[in-house]
Coordinates of N, CA and C in Angstrom, one line a residue:
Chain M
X229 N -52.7 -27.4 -58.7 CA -53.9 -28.2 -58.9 C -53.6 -29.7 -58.9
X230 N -55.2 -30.2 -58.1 CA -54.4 -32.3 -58.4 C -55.3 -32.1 -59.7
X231 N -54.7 -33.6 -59.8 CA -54.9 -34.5 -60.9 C -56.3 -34.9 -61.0
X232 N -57.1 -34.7 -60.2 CA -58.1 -35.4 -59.2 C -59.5 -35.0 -60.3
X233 N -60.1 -35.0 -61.3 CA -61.3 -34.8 -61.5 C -62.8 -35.1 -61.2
X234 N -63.4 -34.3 -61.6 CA -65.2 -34.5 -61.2 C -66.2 -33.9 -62.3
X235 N -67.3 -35.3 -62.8 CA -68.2 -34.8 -62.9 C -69.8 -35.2 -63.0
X236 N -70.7 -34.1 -62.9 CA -70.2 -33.1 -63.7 C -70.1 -32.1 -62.6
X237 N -70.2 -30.7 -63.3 CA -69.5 -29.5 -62.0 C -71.2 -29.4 -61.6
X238 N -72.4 -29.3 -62.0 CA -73.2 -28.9 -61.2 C -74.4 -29.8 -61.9
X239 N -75.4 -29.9 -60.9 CA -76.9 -30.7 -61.3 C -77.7 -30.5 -60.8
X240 N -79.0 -30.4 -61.2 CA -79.8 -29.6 -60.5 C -81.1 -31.1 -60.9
X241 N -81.7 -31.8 -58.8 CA -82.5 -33.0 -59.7 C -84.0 -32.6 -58.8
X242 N -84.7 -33.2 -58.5 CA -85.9 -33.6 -57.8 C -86.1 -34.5 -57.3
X243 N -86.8 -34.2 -56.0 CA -86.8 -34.7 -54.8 C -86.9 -36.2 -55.3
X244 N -86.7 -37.8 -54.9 CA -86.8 -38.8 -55.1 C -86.3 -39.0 -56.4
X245 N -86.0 -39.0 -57.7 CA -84.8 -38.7 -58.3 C -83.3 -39.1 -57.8
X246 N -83.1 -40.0 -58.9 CA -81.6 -40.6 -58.5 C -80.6 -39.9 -59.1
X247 N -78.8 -40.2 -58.6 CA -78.3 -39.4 -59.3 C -76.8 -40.3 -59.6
X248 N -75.6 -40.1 -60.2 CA -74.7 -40.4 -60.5 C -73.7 -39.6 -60.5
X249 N -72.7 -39.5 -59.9 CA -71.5 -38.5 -59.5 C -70.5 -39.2 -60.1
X250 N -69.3 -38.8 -60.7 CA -67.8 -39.5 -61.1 C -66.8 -39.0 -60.8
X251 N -66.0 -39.5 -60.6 CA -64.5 -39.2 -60.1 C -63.8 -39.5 -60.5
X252 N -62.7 -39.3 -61.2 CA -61.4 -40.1 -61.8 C -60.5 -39.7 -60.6
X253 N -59.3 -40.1 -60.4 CA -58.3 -40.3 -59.4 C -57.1 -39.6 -60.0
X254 N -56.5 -39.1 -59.1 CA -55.2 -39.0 -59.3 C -54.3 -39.6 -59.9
X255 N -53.5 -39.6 -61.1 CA -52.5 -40.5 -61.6 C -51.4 -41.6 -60.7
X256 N -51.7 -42.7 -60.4 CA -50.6 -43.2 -59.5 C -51.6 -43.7 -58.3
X257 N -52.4 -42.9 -57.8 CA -53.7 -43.1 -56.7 C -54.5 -44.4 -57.2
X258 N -54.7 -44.9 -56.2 CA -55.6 -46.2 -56.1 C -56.9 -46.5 -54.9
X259 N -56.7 -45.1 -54.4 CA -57.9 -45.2 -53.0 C -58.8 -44.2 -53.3
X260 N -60.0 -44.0 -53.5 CA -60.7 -43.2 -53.8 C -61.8 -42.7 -52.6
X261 N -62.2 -41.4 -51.7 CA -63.0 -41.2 -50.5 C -64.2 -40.3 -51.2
X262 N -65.2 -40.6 -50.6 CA -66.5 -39.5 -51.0 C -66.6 -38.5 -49.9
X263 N -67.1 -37.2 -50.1 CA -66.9 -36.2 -49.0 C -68.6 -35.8 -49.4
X264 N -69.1 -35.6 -48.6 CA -70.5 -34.5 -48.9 C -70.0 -32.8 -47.8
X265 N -70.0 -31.8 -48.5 CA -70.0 -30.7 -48.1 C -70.9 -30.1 -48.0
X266 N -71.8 -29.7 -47.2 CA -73.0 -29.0 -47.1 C -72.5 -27.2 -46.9
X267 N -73.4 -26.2 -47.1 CA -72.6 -25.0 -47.4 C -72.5 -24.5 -45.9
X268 N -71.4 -24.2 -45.8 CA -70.7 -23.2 -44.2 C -70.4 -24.8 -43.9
X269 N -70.1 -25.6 -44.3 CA -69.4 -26.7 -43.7 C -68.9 -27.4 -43.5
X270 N -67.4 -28.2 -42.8 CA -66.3 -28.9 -43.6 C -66.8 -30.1 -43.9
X271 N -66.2 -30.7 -44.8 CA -66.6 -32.1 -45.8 C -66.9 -33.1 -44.7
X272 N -67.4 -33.9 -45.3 CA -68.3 -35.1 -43.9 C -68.0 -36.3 -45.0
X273 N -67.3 -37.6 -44.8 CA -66.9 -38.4 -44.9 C -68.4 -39.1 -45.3
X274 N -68.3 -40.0 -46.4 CA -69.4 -40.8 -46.7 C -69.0 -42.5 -47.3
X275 N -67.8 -42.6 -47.9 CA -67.2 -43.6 -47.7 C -65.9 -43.7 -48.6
X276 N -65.6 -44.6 -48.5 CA -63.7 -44.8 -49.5 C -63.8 -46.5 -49.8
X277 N -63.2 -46.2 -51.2 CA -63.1 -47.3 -52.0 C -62.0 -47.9 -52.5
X278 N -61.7 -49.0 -51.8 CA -60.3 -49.7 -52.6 C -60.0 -50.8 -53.3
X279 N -59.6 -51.1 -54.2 CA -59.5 -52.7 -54.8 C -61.1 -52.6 -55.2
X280 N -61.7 -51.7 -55.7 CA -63.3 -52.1 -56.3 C -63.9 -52.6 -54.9
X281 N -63.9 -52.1 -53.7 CA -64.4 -52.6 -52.8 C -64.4 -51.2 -51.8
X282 N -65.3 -51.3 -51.0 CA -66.0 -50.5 -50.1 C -64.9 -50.5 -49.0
X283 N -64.8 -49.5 -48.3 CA -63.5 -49.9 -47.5 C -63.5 -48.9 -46.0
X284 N -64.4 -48.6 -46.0 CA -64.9 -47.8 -44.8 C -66.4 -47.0 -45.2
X285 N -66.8 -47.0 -43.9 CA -68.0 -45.8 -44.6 C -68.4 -44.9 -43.1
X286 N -68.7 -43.6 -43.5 CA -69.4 -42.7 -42.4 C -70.9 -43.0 -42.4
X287 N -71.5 -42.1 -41.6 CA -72.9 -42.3 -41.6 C -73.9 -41.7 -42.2
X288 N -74.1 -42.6 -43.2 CA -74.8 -42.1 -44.6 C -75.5 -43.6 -44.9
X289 N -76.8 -43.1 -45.2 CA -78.1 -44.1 -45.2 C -77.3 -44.8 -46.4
X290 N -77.8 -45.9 -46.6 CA -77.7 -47.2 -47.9 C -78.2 -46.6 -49.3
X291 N -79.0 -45.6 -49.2 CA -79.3 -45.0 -50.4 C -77.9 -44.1 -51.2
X292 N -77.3 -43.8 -50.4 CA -75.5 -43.4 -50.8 C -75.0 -44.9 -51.3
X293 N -74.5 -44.9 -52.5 CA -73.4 -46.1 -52.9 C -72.6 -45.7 -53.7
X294 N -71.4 -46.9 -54.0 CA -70.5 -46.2 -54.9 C -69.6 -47.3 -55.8
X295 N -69.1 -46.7 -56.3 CA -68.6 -48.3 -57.3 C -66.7 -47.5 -57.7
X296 N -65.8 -48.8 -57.5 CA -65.0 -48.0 -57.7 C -64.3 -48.8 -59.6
X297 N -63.9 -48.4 -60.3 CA -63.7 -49.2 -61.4 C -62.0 -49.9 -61.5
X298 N -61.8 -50.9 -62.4 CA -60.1 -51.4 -62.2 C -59.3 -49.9 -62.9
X299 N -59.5 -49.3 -63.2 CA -58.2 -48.3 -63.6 C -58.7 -46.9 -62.9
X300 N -59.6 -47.1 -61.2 CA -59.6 -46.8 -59.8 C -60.4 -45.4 -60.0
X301 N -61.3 -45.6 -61.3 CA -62.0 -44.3 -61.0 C -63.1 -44.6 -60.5
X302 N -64.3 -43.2 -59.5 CA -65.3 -44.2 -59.0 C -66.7 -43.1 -59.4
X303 N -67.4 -44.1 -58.6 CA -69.1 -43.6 -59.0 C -69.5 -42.9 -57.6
X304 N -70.3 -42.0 -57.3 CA -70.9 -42.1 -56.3 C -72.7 -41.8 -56.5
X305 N -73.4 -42.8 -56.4 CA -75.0 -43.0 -56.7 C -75.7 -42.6 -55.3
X306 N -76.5 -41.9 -55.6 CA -77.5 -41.7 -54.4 C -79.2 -41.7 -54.9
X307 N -79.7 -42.8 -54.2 CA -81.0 -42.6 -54.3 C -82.3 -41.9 -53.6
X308 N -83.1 -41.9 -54.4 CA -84.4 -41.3 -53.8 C -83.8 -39.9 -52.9
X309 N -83.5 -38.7 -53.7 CA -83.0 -37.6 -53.4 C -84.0 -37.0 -52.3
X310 N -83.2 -36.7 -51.5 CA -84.1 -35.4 -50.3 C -83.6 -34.0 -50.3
X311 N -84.2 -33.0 -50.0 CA -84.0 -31.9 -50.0 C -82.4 -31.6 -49.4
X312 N -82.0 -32.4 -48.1 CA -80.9 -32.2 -47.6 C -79.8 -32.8 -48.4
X313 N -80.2 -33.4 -49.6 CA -79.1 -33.6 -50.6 C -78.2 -32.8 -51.1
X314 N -78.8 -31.7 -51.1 CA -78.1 -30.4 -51.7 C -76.9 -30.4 -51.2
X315 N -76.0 -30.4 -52.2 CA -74.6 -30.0 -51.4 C -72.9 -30.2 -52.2
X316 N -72.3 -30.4 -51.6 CA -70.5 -30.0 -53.1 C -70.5 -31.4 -52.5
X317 N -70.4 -32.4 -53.0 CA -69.8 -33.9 -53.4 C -68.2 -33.4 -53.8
X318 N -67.4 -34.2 -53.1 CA -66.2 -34.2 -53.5 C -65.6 -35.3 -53.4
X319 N -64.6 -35.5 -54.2 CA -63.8 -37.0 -53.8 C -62.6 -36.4 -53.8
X320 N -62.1 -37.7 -52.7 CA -60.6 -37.3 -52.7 C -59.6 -38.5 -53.2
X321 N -58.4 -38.5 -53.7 CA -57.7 -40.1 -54.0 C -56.6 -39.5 -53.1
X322 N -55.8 -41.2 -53.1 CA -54.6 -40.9 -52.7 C -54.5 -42.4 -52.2
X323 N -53.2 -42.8 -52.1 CA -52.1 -44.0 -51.8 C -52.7 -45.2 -50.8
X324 N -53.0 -46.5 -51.2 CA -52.8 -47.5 -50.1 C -51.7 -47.0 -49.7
X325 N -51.8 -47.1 -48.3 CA -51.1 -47.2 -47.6 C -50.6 -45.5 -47.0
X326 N -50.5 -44.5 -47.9 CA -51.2 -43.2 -47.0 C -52.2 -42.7 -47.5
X327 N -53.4 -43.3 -47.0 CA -54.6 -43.5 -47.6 C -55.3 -42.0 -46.7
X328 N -54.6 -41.5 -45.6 CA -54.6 -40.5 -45.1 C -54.5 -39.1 -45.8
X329 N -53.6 -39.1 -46.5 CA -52.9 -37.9 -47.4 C -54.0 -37.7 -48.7
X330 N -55.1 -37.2 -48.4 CA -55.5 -37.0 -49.7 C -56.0 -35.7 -50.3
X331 N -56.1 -35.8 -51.8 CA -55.9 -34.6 -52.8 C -57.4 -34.7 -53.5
X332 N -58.0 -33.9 -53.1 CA -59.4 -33.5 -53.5 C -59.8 -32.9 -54.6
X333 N -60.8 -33.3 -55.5 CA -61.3 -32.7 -56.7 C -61.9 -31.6 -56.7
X334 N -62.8 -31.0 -57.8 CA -63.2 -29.6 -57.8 C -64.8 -30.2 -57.1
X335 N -65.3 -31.2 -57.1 CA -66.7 -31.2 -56.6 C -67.7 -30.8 -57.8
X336 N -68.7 -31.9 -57.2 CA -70.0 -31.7 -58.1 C -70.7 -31.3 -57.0
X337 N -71.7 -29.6 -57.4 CA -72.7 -29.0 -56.5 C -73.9 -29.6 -57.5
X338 N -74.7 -30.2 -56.5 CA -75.5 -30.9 -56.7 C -77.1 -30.4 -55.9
X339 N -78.3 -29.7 -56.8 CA -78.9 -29.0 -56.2 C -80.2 -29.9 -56.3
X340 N -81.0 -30.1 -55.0 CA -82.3 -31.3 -55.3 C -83.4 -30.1 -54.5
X341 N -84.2 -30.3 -55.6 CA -85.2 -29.1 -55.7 C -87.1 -30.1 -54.9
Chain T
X170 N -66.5 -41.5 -31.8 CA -65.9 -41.5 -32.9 C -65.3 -39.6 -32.7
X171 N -64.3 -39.5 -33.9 CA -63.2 -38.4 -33.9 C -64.2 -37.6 -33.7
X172 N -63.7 -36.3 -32.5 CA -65.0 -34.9 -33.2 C -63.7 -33.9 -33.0
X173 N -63.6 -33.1 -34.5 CA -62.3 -31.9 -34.7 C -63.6 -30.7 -34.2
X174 N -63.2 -29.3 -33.4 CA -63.5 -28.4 -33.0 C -62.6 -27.5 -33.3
X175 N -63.2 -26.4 -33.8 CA -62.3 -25.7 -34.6 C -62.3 -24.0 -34.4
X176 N -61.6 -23.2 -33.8 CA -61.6 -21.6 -33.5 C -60.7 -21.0 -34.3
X177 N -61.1 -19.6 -34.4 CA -62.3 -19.0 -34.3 C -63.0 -20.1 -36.0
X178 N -63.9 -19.0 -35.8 CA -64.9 -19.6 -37.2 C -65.0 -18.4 -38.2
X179 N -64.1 -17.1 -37.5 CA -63.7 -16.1 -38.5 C -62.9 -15.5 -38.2
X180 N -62.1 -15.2 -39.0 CA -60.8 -14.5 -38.3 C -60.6 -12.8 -39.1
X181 N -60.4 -11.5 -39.2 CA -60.1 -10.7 -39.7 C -59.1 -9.9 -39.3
X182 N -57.5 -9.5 -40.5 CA -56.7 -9.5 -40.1 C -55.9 -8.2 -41.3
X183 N -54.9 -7.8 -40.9 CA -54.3 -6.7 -41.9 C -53.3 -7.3 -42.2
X184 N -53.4 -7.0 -43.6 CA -51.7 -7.5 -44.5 C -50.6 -7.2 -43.4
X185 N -49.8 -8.6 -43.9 CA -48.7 -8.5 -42.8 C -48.7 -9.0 -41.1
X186 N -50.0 -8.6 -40.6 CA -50.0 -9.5 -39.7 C -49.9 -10.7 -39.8
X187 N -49.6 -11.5 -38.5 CA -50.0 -13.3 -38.3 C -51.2 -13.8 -37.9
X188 N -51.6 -14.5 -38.3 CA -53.0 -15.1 -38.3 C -52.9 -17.0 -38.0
X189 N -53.5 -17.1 -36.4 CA -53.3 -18.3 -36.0 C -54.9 -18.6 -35.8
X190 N -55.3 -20.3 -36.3 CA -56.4 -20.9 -36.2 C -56.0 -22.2 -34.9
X191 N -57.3 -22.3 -34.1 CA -56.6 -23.3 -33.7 C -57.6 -24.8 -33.6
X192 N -57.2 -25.7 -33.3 CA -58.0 -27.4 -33.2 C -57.6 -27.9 -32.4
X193 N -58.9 -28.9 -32.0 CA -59.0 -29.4 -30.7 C -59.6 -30.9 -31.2
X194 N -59.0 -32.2 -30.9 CA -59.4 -33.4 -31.2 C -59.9 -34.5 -30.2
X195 N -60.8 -35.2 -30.2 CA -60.6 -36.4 -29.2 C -60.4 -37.2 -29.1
X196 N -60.0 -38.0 -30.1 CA -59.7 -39.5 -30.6 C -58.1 -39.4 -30.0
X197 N -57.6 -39.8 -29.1 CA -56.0 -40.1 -28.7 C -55.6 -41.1 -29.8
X198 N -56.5 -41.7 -30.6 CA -55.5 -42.8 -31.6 C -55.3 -41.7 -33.3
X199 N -55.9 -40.7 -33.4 CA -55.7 -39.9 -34.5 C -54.1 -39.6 -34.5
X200 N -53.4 -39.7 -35.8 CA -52.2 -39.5 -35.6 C -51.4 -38.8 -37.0
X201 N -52.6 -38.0 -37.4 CA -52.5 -37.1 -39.0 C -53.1 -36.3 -38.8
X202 N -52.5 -35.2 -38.9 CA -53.4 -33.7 -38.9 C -52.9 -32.7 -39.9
X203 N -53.9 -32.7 -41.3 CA -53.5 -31.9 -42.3 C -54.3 -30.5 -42.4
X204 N -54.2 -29.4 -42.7 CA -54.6 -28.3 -43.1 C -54.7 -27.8 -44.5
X205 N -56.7 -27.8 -44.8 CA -56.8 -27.2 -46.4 C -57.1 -26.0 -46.3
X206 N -56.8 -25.5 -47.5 CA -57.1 -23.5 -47.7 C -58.6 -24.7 -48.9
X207 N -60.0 -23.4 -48.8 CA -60.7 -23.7 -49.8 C -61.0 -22.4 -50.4
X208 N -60.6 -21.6 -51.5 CA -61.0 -20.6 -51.9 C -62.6 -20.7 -52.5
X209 N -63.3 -19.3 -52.6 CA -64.9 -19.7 -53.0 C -64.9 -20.6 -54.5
X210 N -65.5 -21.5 -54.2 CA -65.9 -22.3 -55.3 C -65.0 -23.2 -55.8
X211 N -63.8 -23.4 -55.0 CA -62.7 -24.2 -55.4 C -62.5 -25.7 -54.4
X212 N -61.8 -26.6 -55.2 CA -61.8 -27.4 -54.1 C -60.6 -27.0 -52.7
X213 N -60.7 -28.3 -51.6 CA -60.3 -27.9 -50.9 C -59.1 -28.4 -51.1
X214 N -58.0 -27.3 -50.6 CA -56.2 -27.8 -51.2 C -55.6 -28.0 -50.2
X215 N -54.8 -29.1 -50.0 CA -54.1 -29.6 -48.9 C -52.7 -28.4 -48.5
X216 N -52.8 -27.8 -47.5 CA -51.3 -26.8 -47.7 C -50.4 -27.0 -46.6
X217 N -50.4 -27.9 -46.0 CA -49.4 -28.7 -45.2 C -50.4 -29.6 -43.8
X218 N -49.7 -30.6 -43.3 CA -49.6 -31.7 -42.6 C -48.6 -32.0 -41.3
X219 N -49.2 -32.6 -40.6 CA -48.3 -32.8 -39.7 C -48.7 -33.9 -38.6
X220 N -47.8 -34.8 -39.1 CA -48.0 -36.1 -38.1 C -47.6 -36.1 -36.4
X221 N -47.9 -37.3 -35.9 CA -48.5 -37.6 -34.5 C -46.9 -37.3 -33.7
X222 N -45.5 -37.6 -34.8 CA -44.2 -38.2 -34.2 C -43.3 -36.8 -34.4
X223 N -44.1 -35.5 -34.8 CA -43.5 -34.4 -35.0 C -44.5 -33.0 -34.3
X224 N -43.0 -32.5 -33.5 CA -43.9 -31.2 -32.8 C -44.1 -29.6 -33.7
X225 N -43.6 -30.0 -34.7 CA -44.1 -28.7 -35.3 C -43.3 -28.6 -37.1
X226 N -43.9 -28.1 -37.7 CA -43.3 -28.0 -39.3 C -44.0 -26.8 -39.9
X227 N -42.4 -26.6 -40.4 CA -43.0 -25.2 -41.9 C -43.1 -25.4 -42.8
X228 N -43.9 -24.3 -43.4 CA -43.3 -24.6 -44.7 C -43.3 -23.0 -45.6
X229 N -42.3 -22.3 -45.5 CA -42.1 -20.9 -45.9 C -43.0 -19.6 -44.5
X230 N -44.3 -19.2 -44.9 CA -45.2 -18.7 -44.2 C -45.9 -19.0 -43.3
X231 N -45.7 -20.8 -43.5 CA -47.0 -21.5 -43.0 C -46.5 -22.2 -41.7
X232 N -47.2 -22.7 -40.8 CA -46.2 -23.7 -39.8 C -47.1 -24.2 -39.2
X233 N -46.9 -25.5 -38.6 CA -48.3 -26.8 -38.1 C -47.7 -26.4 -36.7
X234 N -48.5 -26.7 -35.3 CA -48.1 -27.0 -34.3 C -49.0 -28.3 -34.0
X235 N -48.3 -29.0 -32.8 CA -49.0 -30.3 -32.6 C -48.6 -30.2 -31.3
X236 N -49.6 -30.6 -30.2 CA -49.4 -30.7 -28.5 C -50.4 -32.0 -28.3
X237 N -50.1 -33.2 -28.7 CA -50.7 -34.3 -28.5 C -51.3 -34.3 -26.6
X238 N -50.5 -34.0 -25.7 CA -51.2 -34.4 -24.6 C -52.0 -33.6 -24.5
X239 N -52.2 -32.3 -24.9 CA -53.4 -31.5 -24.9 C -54.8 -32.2 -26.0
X240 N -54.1 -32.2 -27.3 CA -54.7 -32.6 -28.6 C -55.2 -31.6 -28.9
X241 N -54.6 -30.8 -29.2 CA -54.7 -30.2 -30.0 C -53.4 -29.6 -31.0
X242 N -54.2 -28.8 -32.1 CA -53.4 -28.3 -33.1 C -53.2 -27.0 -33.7
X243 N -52.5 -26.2 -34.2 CA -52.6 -24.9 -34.8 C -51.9 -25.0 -35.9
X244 N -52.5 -23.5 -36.7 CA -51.8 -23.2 -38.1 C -51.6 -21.8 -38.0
X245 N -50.6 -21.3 -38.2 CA -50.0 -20.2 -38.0 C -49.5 -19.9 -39.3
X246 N -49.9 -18.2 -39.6 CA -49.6 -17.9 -40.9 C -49.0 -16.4 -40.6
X247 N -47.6 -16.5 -41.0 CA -46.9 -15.2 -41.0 C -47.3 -14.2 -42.1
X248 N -47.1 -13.0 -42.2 CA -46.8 -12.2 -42.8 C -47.9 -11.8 -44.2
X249 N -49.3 -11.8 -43.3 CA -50.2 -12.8 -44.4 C -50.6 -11.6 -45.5
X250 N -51.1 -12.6 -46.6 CA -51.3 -11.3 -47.5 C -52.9 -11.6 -48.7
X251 N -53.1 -10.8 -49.2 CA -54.7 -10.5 -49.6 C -55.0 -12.0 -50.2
X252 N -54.2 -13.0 -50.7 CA -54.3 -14.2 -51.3 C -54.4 -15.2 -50.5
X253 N -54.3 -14.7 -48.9 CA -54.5 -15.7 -48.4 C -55.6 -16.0 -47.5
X254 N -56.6 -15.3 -48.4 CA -58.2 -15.1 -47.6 C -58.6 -16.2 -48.1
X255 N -59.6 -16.9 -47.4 CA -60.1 -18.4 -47.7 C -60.9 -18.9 -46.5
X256 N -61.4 -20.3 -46.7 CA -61.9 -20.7 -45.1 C -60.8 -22.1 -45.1
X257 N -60.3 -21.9 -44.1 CA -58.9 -23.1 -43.6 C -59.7 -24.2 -42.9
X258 N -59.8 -25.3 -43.1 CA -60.2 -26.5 -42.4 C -58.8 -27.5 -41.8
X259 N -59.1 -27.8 -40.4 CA -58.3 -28.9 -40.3 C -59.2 -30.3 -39.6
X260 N -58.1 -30.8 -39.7 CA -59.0 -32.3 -40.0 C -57.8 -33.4 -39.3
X261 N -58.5 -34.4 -39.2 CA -57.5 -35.6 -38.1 C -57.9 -37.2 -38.7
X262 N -56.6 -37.6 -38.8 CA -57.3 -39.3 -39.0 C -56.3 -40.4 -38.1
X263 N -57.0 -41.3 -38.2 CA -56.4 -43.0 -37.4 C -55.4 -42.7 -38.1
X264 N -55.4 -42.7 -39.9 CA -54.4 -42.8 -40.6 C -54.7 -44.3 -41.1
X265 N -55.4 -45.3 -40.9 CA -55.8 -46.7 -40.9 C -56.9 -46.6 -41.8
X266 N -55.9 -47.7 -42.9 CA -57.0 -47.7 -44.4 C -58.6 -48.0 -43.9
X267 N -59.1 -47.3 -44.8 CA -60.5 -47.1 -44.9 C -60.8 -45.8 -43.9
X268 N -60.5 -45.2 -42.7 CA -60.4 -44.2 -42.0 C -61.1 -43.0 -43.1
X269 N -61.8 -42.0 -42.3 CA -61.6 -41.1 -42.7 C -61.0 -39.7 -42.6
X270 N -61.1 -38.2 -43.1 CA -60.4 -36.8 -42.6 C -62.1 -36.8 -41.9
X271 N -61.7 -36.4 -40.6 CA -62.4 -35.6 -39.9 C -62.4 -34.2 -40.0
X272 N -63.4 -33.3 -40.4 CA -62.5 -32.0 -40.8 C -63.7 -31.5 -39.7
X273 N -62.9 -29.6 -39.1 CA -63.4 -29.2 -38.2 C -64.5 -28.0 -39.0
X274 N -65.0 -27.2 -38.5 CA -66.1 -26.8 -39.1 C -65.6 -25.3 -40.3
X275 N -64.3 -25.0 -40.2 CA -63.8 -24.3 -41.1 C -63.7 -22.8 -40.2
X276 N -62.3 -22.2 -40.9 CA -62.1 -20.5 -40.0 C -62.2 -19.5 -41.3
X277 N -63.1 -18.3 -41.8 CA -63.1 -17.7 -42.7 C -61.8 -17.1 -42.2
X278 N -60.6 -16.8 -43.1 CA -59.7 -15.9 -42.8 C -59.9 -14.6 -44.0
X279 N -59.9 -13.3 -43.4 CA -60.2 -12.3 -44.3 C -58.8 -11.6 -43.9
X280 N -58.2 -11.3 -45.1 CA -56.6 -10.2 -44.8 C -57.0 -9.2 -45.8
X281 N -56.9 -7.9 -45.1 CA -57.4 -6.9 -45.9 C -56.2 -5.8 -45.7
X282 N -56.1 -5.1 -47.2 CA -54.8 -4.2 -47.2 C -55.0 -2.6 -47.1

């Protein structure tokens, strides 16, 4: 198992309804990625966070944001929830510099009713 | 942008046989290709990797192939056994901070004894 924590493990919100996801990182890790998994399907990149800064992002409306903190754990906020929000939030950490190599958490399933 | 394609999307197999997944990339600049096992309700676990400068790696049971001029990749699993039932994703990146894992749409592997 990593190091890699999430939470919480499950939430259940309503439609328009904001929400707050957390991630602590890997011990030693300083890059932190958001993944959305929808079910039957592999994780879909939503963005990665380094130095408390945004540092790539997939294609995910502005209403997805994330905050990363100095001892590199992060947030992931999403507003005004839609039905297609449903889904395993996962983060992954891992190394500047093999920012490629990363170790994924248990995921928060996150259910918008 | 990257698109991983990923066969079969289910595989079923008997203890002991070998069980190969395979992937197909299009990005010519992707130059990381790792492979997760996700058991139900677990996160996804990285179980080996295999960069752009190497044609093939084991690791005990497990072994990566890489054919860059084709682009694509495989995972090959010897001798498989009931614990190794899961859905296997593989995935590709630039490798270039902020980048993301591209991951392909996932192969249910069922090994039944």
């Amino acid at each position: 198992e990593t190091g890699v924590t999430q939470s919480p493990t499950h939430l259940i919100k309503t439609r328009g309804q904001q929400v707050t996801l957390r991630c602590s990182s890997q011990s030693g890790h300083n890059t932190v990625s958001w993944y959305q998994q929808a079910l039957g399907q592999g994780p879909q990149f939503i963005f990665q966070y380094y130095r408390e800064e945004e540092n790539g992002r997939g294609n995910f409306p502005p209403r997805f944001s994330g905050l990363q903190f100095p001892n590199y754990s992060s947030e992931l906020n999403v507003n005004a929830l839609e039905l297609d929000d449903s889904a395993l939030y996962l983060c992954a950490s891992s190394l500047v510099g093999a920012t490629d190599t990363q170790y994924f958490g248990p995921g928060t399933r996150l259910t918008v009713l | 942008g990257e698109n991983v394609e990923q066969h079969p999307s289910t595989l079923s197999v008997q203890e002991g046989d070998s069980a190969v997944i395979k992937c197909t990339y299009s990005d010519s600049a992707s130059n990381y290709f790792p492979w997760y096992k996700q058991e139900l309700g677990k996160r996804p676990q990285l179980i080996i990797d295999i960069r752009s400068n190497v044609g093939e790696k084991k690791d005990q049971r497990i072994a990566v192939t890489l054919n860059k001029t084709a682009k694509h990749f495989s995972l090959h699993i010897t001798e498989t056994q009931p614990e190794d039932s899961a859905v296997y994703f593989c995935a590709a990146s630039t490798g270039q901070a902020g980048t993301a894992l591209i991951f392909g749409k996932g192969t249910t592997l069922s090994v039944s004894s």
